[in-house]
Amino acid sequence: MTLKDAPRKLRYAMVGGGRDAFIGAVHRKAIALDGQAELVAGALSSSPEKARASGRDLFLPDDRNHADWQSLLADELQRPGDQRIDFVSIVTPNHLHFPVAQAFVEAGFHVVCDKPLVHTREEADALVQAVARQSTVFGVTYNYTGYPMVRQAREMVRSGQLGEIRKVVVEYNQGWLATRLEGQGNKQAAWRSDPARSGSAGAIGDIGSHAENLLATVTGLEIESLCADLSALVPGRMLDDDGSLLLRFVGGARGVLIASQVNAGIENDLRLRVSGTLGSLEWRQEDPSRLVHYPIDGPKRIWTRGSPWLCEAAQRASRLPSGHPEGFIEAFANVYAGVFADIRARTDGAASSAHADYPGVEDGARGVRFIERTVASAKSGSQWVDW
Ligand SMILES: NC(=O)c1ccc[n+]([C@@H]2O[C@H](COP(=O)([O-])OP(=O)(O)OC[C@H]3O[C@@H](n4cnc5c(N)ncnc54)[C@H](O)[C@@H]3O)[C@@H](O)[C@H]2O)c1
């Protein structure tokens, strides 16, 4: 390799993630962690003034600090290739994911988009087709799949250490919407409880989608049918803030999925239990460096992040020796690392990288289908509905 073709830092733009936003800053920190990409452009907020002020906070030059995402895209398209962004990160409220992602994919850019991917199945299908047509890389930040011990759990299921999977219980419990925050000026609560911006679901879309993705990633099981009870337990709320589902999987396994944002006092209690004929696994995101394995024929074992006996994918996802805590931002960075590996592979003319371990547009589309079927079941009076 000559100096000329040495790998370079990737360039990216961000849409959303301005002042006072939550997840955009997490994305930027996660991207910065491995020094593989730099922010060069943005359209960071819903109002032109706030967008520009947010871009100045991040030292964006004026000519790449845009008032809206359409100007950002138009500007990128007229720039020479050696200045152009490689990818865009979309961290807006849900209703903007589809138009922004579709426009950037159609223009040939790689995209990372937060979840839930889009509002409807039709939009999801259109995006899947656009990504296939353009051969672009598309990552969806189901960030919990980036935890090393989630990857270890996936490997233990895949390699048969649990035997045949019979039962999966996944819960995502939060308490921050236990009061009507959307009526008190909290903007994160306001858009999440507004069907026009959040989509057809509240808690099920916001955190139930993470639960669905976690169970699918670790177990590989496909939902065959489901039965859902959704409620808005806080008076006056327009979308569900609490959901309980029964799941039947192809092949006969059974599951339970809970997503609730009204568990007063609870923080981010995402937890998974997978049970097979040979044993069970338990993982909790509030204690993410430990994975508990209960074999049928011996004492329980606690596997820890950073230890040498973990699988290759789990080891690759760790940056610090065992015992030094890693967490949310590192898990996000692991999703990005997979996306970057794929973007670099495409640049080198390969279809994909061996390290492309990240949720893609198909996972996002499956998440949209999950939300749609869940809402359909709930609306039918909690009838069982086929996938
Ligand atoms: N993966 C995760 O763990 C995780 C966590 C939180 C949020 N999310 C997802 O991330 C997204 C953002 O959530 P959040 O909590 O950060 O919301 P937020 O309200 O804190 O931030 C949204 C940002 O988007 C900006 N925005 C709105 N309209 C825009 C427009 N037209 N152009 C440019 N920017 C615009 C807002 O000004 C704000 O800066 C949502 O899709 C949410 O579901 C994912």
XYZ file of C-alpha atoms and ligand atoms in Angstrom:
431
model
C 0.000 0.000 0.000
C 1.343 3.435 -0.894
C 0.786 6.535 1.197
C -1.679 7.681 -1.445
C -4.117 4.877 -0.769
C -3.676 4.755 3.022
C -7.089 4.649 4.694
C -8.482 8.057 5.552
C -10.926 9.329 8.115
C -14.501 9.079 6.924
C -16.501 12.299 6.675
C -20.040 12.531 7.966
C -22.971 14.893 8.361
C -25.640 14.827 11.015
C -29.342 15.616 10.674
C -30.895 16.375 14.077
C -28.919 16.241 17.299
C -28.832 20.002 17.914
C -28.751 21.900 21.205
C -30.779 20.147 23.952
C -31.249 16.992 21.908
C -30.540 13.638 23.499
C -29.203 10.971 21.195
C -27.319 13.022 18.584
C -24.575 13.835 21.090
C -24.296 10.147 21.985
C -23.809 9.302 18.300
C -21.086 11.946 17.954
C -19.238 10.687 21.043
C -19.522 7.080 19.892
C -18.235 7.966 16.416
C -15.338 9.902 17.946
C -14.318 7.003 20.194
C -12.288 5.145 17.580
C -11.183 8.184 15.576
C -12.480 6.729 12.320
C -14.760 9.559 11.193
C -15.208 13.298 11.617
C -18.250 15.547 11.530
C -17.909 17.970 8.612
C -21.475 19.143 7.955
C -24.906 19.254 9.512
C -28.506 20.359 9.623
C -28.827 19.936 13.311
C -32.163 21.305 14.425
C -35.748 22.021 13.452
C -35.446 25.813 13.358
C -32.849 27.495 11.097
C -31.529 29.664 13.952
C -31.097 26.768 16.344
C -29.629 24.600 13.597
C -26.940 27.180 12.895
C -26.246 27.865 16.581
C -25.914 24.118 17.167
C -23.488 23.796 14.250
C -21.379 26.656 15.619
C -21.214 24.847 18.993
C -19.613 21.962 17.094
C -17.225 24.198 15.095
C -18.836 23.477 11.733
C -17.722 25.978 9.066
C -20.524 28.329 7.973
C -20.746 26.895 4.466
C -21.449 23.417 5.837
C -23.704 24.467 8.714
C -27.144 24.251 7.135
C -30.579 25.508 8.094
C -32.307 22.366 6.826
C -31.470 18.896 5.528
C -32.494 19.676 1.940
C -29.797 22.404 1.713
C -27.292 20.011 3.274
C -28.012 17.359 0.646
C -27.943 19.852 -2.242
C -24.618 21.245 -1.033
C -23.047 17.793 -0.691
C -24.093 16.854 -4.208
C -22.307 19.839 -5.744
C -19.049 19.271 -3.818
C -16.066 17.448 -5.326
C -15.658 13.826 -4.235
C -12.699 14.506 -1.949
C -14.821 16.850 0.186
C -18.113 15.039 0.117
C -19.458 13.179 3.125
C -19.271 9.388 3.176
C -22.362 9.001 5.330
C -25.110 10.855 7.162
C -26.375 10.136 10.680
C -30.097 10.729 11.142
C -31.043 11.491 14.743
C -34.301 13.404 14.372
C -37.724 12.463 15.729
C -39.140 9.431 13.925
C -41.328 11.142 11.285
C -38.253 12.563 9.521
C -36.345 9.295 9.249
C -38.055 8.245 6.030
C -37.794 11.406 3.909
C -34.222 12.134 4.986
C -32.963 8.546 4.701
C -34.675 7.971 1.369
C -33.255 11.177 -0.136
C -29.679 10.458 0.995
C -29.803 6.817 -0.122
C -31.206 7.820 -3.502
C -28.328 10.289 -3.813
C -25.878 7.417 -3.196
C -24.792 8.210 0.378
C -24.358 5.665 3.157
C -26.787 6.209 6.048
C -26.993 5.500 9.758
C -30.485 6.077 11.125
C -31.841 5.753 14.609
C -34.833 3.551 15.410
C -37.695 2.975 14.834
C -36.691 3.056 11.186
C -39.840 4.634 9.667
C -43.576 4.895 10.319
C -45.087 2.338 7.938
C -44.365 -0.936 6.213
C -44.662 0.748 2.812
C -41.934 3.229 3.764
C -39.763 0.422 5.138
C -40.137 -1.586 1.921
C -39.312 1.463 -0.198
C -36.162 2.089 1.842
C -35.031 -1.551 1.677
C -35.445 -1.435 -2.101
C -33.608 1.883 -2.426
C -30.654 0.562 -0.390
C -30.486 -2.564 -2.569
C -30.693 -0.482 -5.757
C -27.990 1.963 -4.695
C -25.749 -0.648 -2.999
C -25.253 1.722 -0.084
C -24.463 0.804 3.511
C -27.353 1.355 5.914
C -27.030 0.933 9.689
C -29.832 1.205 12.246
C -28.694 2.084 15.762
C -30.211 -0.696 17.768
C -27.308 0.058 20.046
C -27.928 -2.702 22.606
C -26.710 -5.249 20.065
C -23.307 -3.561 20.374
C -22.742 -4.722 23.955
C -20.017 -7.392 24.108
C -22.074 -9.629 26.392
C -25.046 -9.489 24.014
C -22.718 -10.726 21.274
C -21.484 -13.449 23.625
C -25.096 -14.471 24.346
C -25.800 -14.623 20.598
C -22.753 -16.848 20.092
C -23.768 -19.186 22.934
C -27.220 -19.622 21.393
C -25.794 -20.091 17.894
C -23.252 -22.679 19.018
C -25.960 -24.735 20.717
C -24.877 -24.234 24.324
C -28.502 -23.658 25.369
C -29.864 -26.497 23.251
C -33.167 -25.871 21.542
C -34.640 -22.512 22.579
C -38.025 -22.844 24.257
C -38.749 -19.566 25.998
C -37.620 -15.957 25.684
C -38.609 -13.168 28.059
C -37.551 -9.643 27.160
C -38.509 -6.524 29.076
C -37.750 -2.861 28.612
C -38.996 -0.963 31.642
C -38.634 2.788 32.142
C -40.340 5.226 34.497
C -39.643 8.619 32.974
C -43.138 8.926 31.432
C -44.958 7.999 34.661
C -46.346 11.564 34.686
C -47.678 13.598 31.761
C -44.324 15.206 30.915
C -45.528 16.041 27.406
C -47.878 18.620 28.963
C -45.015 20.252 30.865
C -42.755 21.361 28.025
C -40.535 18.268 27.813
C -39.799 18.079 24.083
C -38.598 14.476 24.073
C -41.899 13.455 25.697
C -43.905 15.780 23.411
C -42.891 14.226 20.095
C -42.865 10.672 21.489
C -46.527 10.960 22.507
C -47.655 12.650 19.261
C -48.802 10.128 16.610
C -47.806 12.484 13.765
C -44.176 12.478 14.889
C -43.790 9.230 16.838
C -45.836 6.966 14.570
C -48.651 4.562 15.386
C -47.113 3.518 18.713
C -45.616 5.109 21.819
C -43.648 2.893 24.184
C -43.865 -0.082 21.829
C -42.185 1.914 19.069
C -39.739 3.744 21.292
C -38.426 0.895 23.450
C -40.443 -2.193 22.474
C -38.585 -1.993 19.154
C -35.278 -2.321 21.041
C -36.657 -5.342 22.908
C -37.760 -7.003 19.657
C -34.385 -6.374 18.087
C -32.493 -7.693 21.109
C -34.453 -10.943 21.203
C -34.170 -11.452 17.451
C -30.429 -10.712 17.461
C -29.596 -13.059 20.324
C -31.927 -15.948 19.492
C -32.415 -15.673 15.725
C -36.050 -16.672 16.346
C -38.751 -15.450 13.978
C -42.110 -14.347 15.353
C -44.969 -16.385 13.885
C -47.845 -14.704 15.728
C -48.404 -12.356 18.612
C -51.042 -11.103 21.020
C -50.695 -7.599 22.437
C -52.275 -5.497 25.155
C -51.384 -1.801 24.816
C -52.547 0.971 27.130
C -52.095 4.657 27.782
C -52.025 4.446 31.568
C -51.316 8.137 32.096
C -54.609 10.015 31.569
C -54.702 12.209 28.454
C -51.770 10.490 26.713
C -52.356 9.938 22.988
C -50.206 6.821 22.490
C -49.465 3.675 24.470
C -47.103 4.005 27.400
C -47.392 0.368 28.472
C -47.437 -2.855 26.492
C -47.458 -6.584 27.235
C -47.138 -9.163 24.457
C -47.247 -12.925 24.118
C -45.151 -14.272 21.253
C -45.171 -17.549 19.348
C -42.078 -18.268 17.298
C -41.606 -20.337 14.173
C -40.527 -23.768 15.429
C -42.612 -23.674 18.593
C -40.731 -21.529 21.124
C -42.757 -19.079 23.191
C -41.991 -15.573 24.359
C -43.088 -12.620 26.461
C -42.215 -9.018 25.622
C -42.907 -6.097 27.937
C -42.295 -2.440 27.122
C -43.394 0.170 29.616
C -42.451 3.777 30.280
C -44.643 4.224 33.360
C -42.756 2.043 35.862
C -42.249 4.917 38.320
C -38.687 5.053 39.601
C -37.270 2.551 37.113
C -34.445 3.839 34.885
C -33.411 1.804 31.810
C -34.191 -1.734 32.794
C -33.767 -3.667 29.559
C -33.389 -7.360 30.386
C -33.399 -10.620 28.487
C -33.786 -14.239 29.558
C -33.377 -17.036 27.027
C -34.104 -20.617 28.044
C -33.359 -23.726 26.030
C -33.314 -27.453 26.642
C -29.741 -27.283 28.028
C -29.807 -24.103 30.078
C -30.650 -20.413 30.301
C -28.945 -17.032 29.853
C -29.713 -13.709 31.508
C -28.478 -10.230 30.582
C -29.406 -6.766 31.873
C -28.351 -3.498 30.297
C -28.031 -1.836 33.731
C -25.293 -4.390 34.506
C -24.087 -4.887 30.930
C -20.677 -6.427 31.517
C -22.099 -9.608 33.049
C -23.875 -12.478 31.356
C -25.250 -15.204 33.587
C -25.360 -18.735 32.220
C -27.432 -21.372 34.030
C -26.515 -24.793 32.587
C -28.972 -27.611 33.271
C -26.250 -29.820 34.725
C -24.029 -27.588 36.833
C -23.684 -24.403 38.852
C -24.414 -21.029 37.296
C -21.542 -19.187 35.639
C -21.013 -15.453 35.330
C -19.211 -14.421 32.152
C -17.627 -10.960 32.171
C -16.733 -8.471 29.469
C -13.093 -8.236 28.476
C -12.158 -11.761 29.545
C -10.129 -13.960 27.174
C -12.574 -16.880 27.028
C -15.282 -14.882 25.290
C -16.092 -15.370 21.606
C -14.245 -13.316 18.999
C -17.186 -10.941 18.344
C -17.473 -10.159 22.067
C -13.731 -9.636 22.438
C -13.623 -7.344 19.426
C -16.387 -5.230 20.995
C -14.314 -4.424 24.116
C -11.809 -1.615 24.420
C -10.738 -1.913 28.079
C -9.454 -4.810 30.212
C -12.115 -6.619 32.247
C -13.278 -4.851 35.378
C -12.931 -1.322 33.968
C -16.534 -0.374 33.170
C -17.641 0.222 29.594
C -21.203 1.000 28.619
C -23.749 2.758 26.471
C -21.416 4.884 24.339
C -19.049 1.986 23.668
C -21.972 -0.216 22.572
C -23.040 2.531 20.161
C -19.448 2.782 18.933
C -19.480 -0.954 18.220
C -22.495 -0.562 15.940
C -20.674 2.259 14.153
C -17.479 0.172 13.914
C -19.436 -2.434 11.951
C -20.869 0.223 9.646
C -17.409 1.733 9.082
C -15.969 -1.700 8.254
C -18.639 -2.096 5.583
C -18.174 1.410 4.175
C -14.413 0.778 3.889
C -15.063 -2.623 2.277
C -17.304 -0.973 -0.340
C -14.632 1.637 -1.001
C -12.184 -1.221 -1.620
C -14.624 -2.855 -4.025
C -15.792 -5.667 -1.710
C -19.467 -6.376 -1.049
C -19.087 -6.498 2.719
C -16.578 -6.760 5.573
C -16.130 -9.770 7.857
C -16.500 -7.277 10.715
C -19.805 -5.867 9.490
C -21.583 -6.732 12.727
C -24.419 -4.197 12.895
C -28.209 -4.016 12.473
C -29.097 -3.067 8.907
C -32.064 -1.772 6.985
C -33.740 -5.218 7.016
C -33.591 -5.271 10.822
C -35.116 -1.804 10.836
C -37.888 -2.946 8.483
C -38.597 -5.974 10.669
C -38.902 -3.595 13.637
C -41.489 -1.552 11.746
C -43.427 -4.742 10.973
C -43.278 -5.660 14.675
C -44.802 -2.311 15.674
C -47.499 -2.607 13.007
C -48.547 -6.138 14.003
C -48.501 -5.217 17.711
C -50.783 -2.228 17.150
C -53.061 -4.381 14.951
C -53.421 -6.978 17.698
C -54.074 -4.368 20.384
C -56.705 -2.644 18.207
C -58.465 -5.952 17.620
C -59.011 -6.351 21.371
C -55.785 -8.356 21.896
C -56.553 -11.060 19.349
C -53.686 -13.233 18.154
C -52.417 -11.916 14.804
C -50.099 -13.622 12.339
C -46.789 -12.023 11.550
N -30.901 4.127 20.061
C -31.262 4.678 21.188
O -30.927 4.213 22.259
C -32.106 5.919 21.163
C -32.259 6.684 22.324
C -33.003 7.854 22.244
C -33.593 8.237 21.053
N -33.463 7.429 19.954
C -34.062 7.811 18.670
O -33.325 8.946 18.187
C -34.191 9.868 17.565
C -34.073 11.225 18.278
O -34.476 11.081 19.624
P -34.012 12.133 20.746
O -34.456 11.587 22.047
O -32.589 12.493 20.577
O -34.931 13.376 20.355
P -34.669 14.908 20.685
O -36.002 15.566 20.641
O -33.834 15.051 21.908
O -33.773 15.416 19.457
C -34.264 15.496 18.155
C -33.418 16.496 17.377
O -33.880 16.512 16.026
C -34.006 17.884 15.644
N -34.935 18.048 14.523
C -36.288 18.045 14.531
N -36.755 18.312 13.304
C -35.663 18.487 12.498
C -35.478 18.818 11.139
N -36.518 19.003 10.312
N -34.221 18.928 10.653
C -33.147 18.753 11.449
N -33.258 18.442 12.766
C -34.501 18.328 13.280
C -34.460 18.585 16.902
O -34.303 19.982 16.798
C -33.517 17.925 17.896
O -32.245 18.534 17.827
C -35.577 9.238 17.614
O -35.837 8.557 16.429
C -35.489 8.258 18.779
O -36.385 7.160 18.640
C -32.721 6.302 19.991
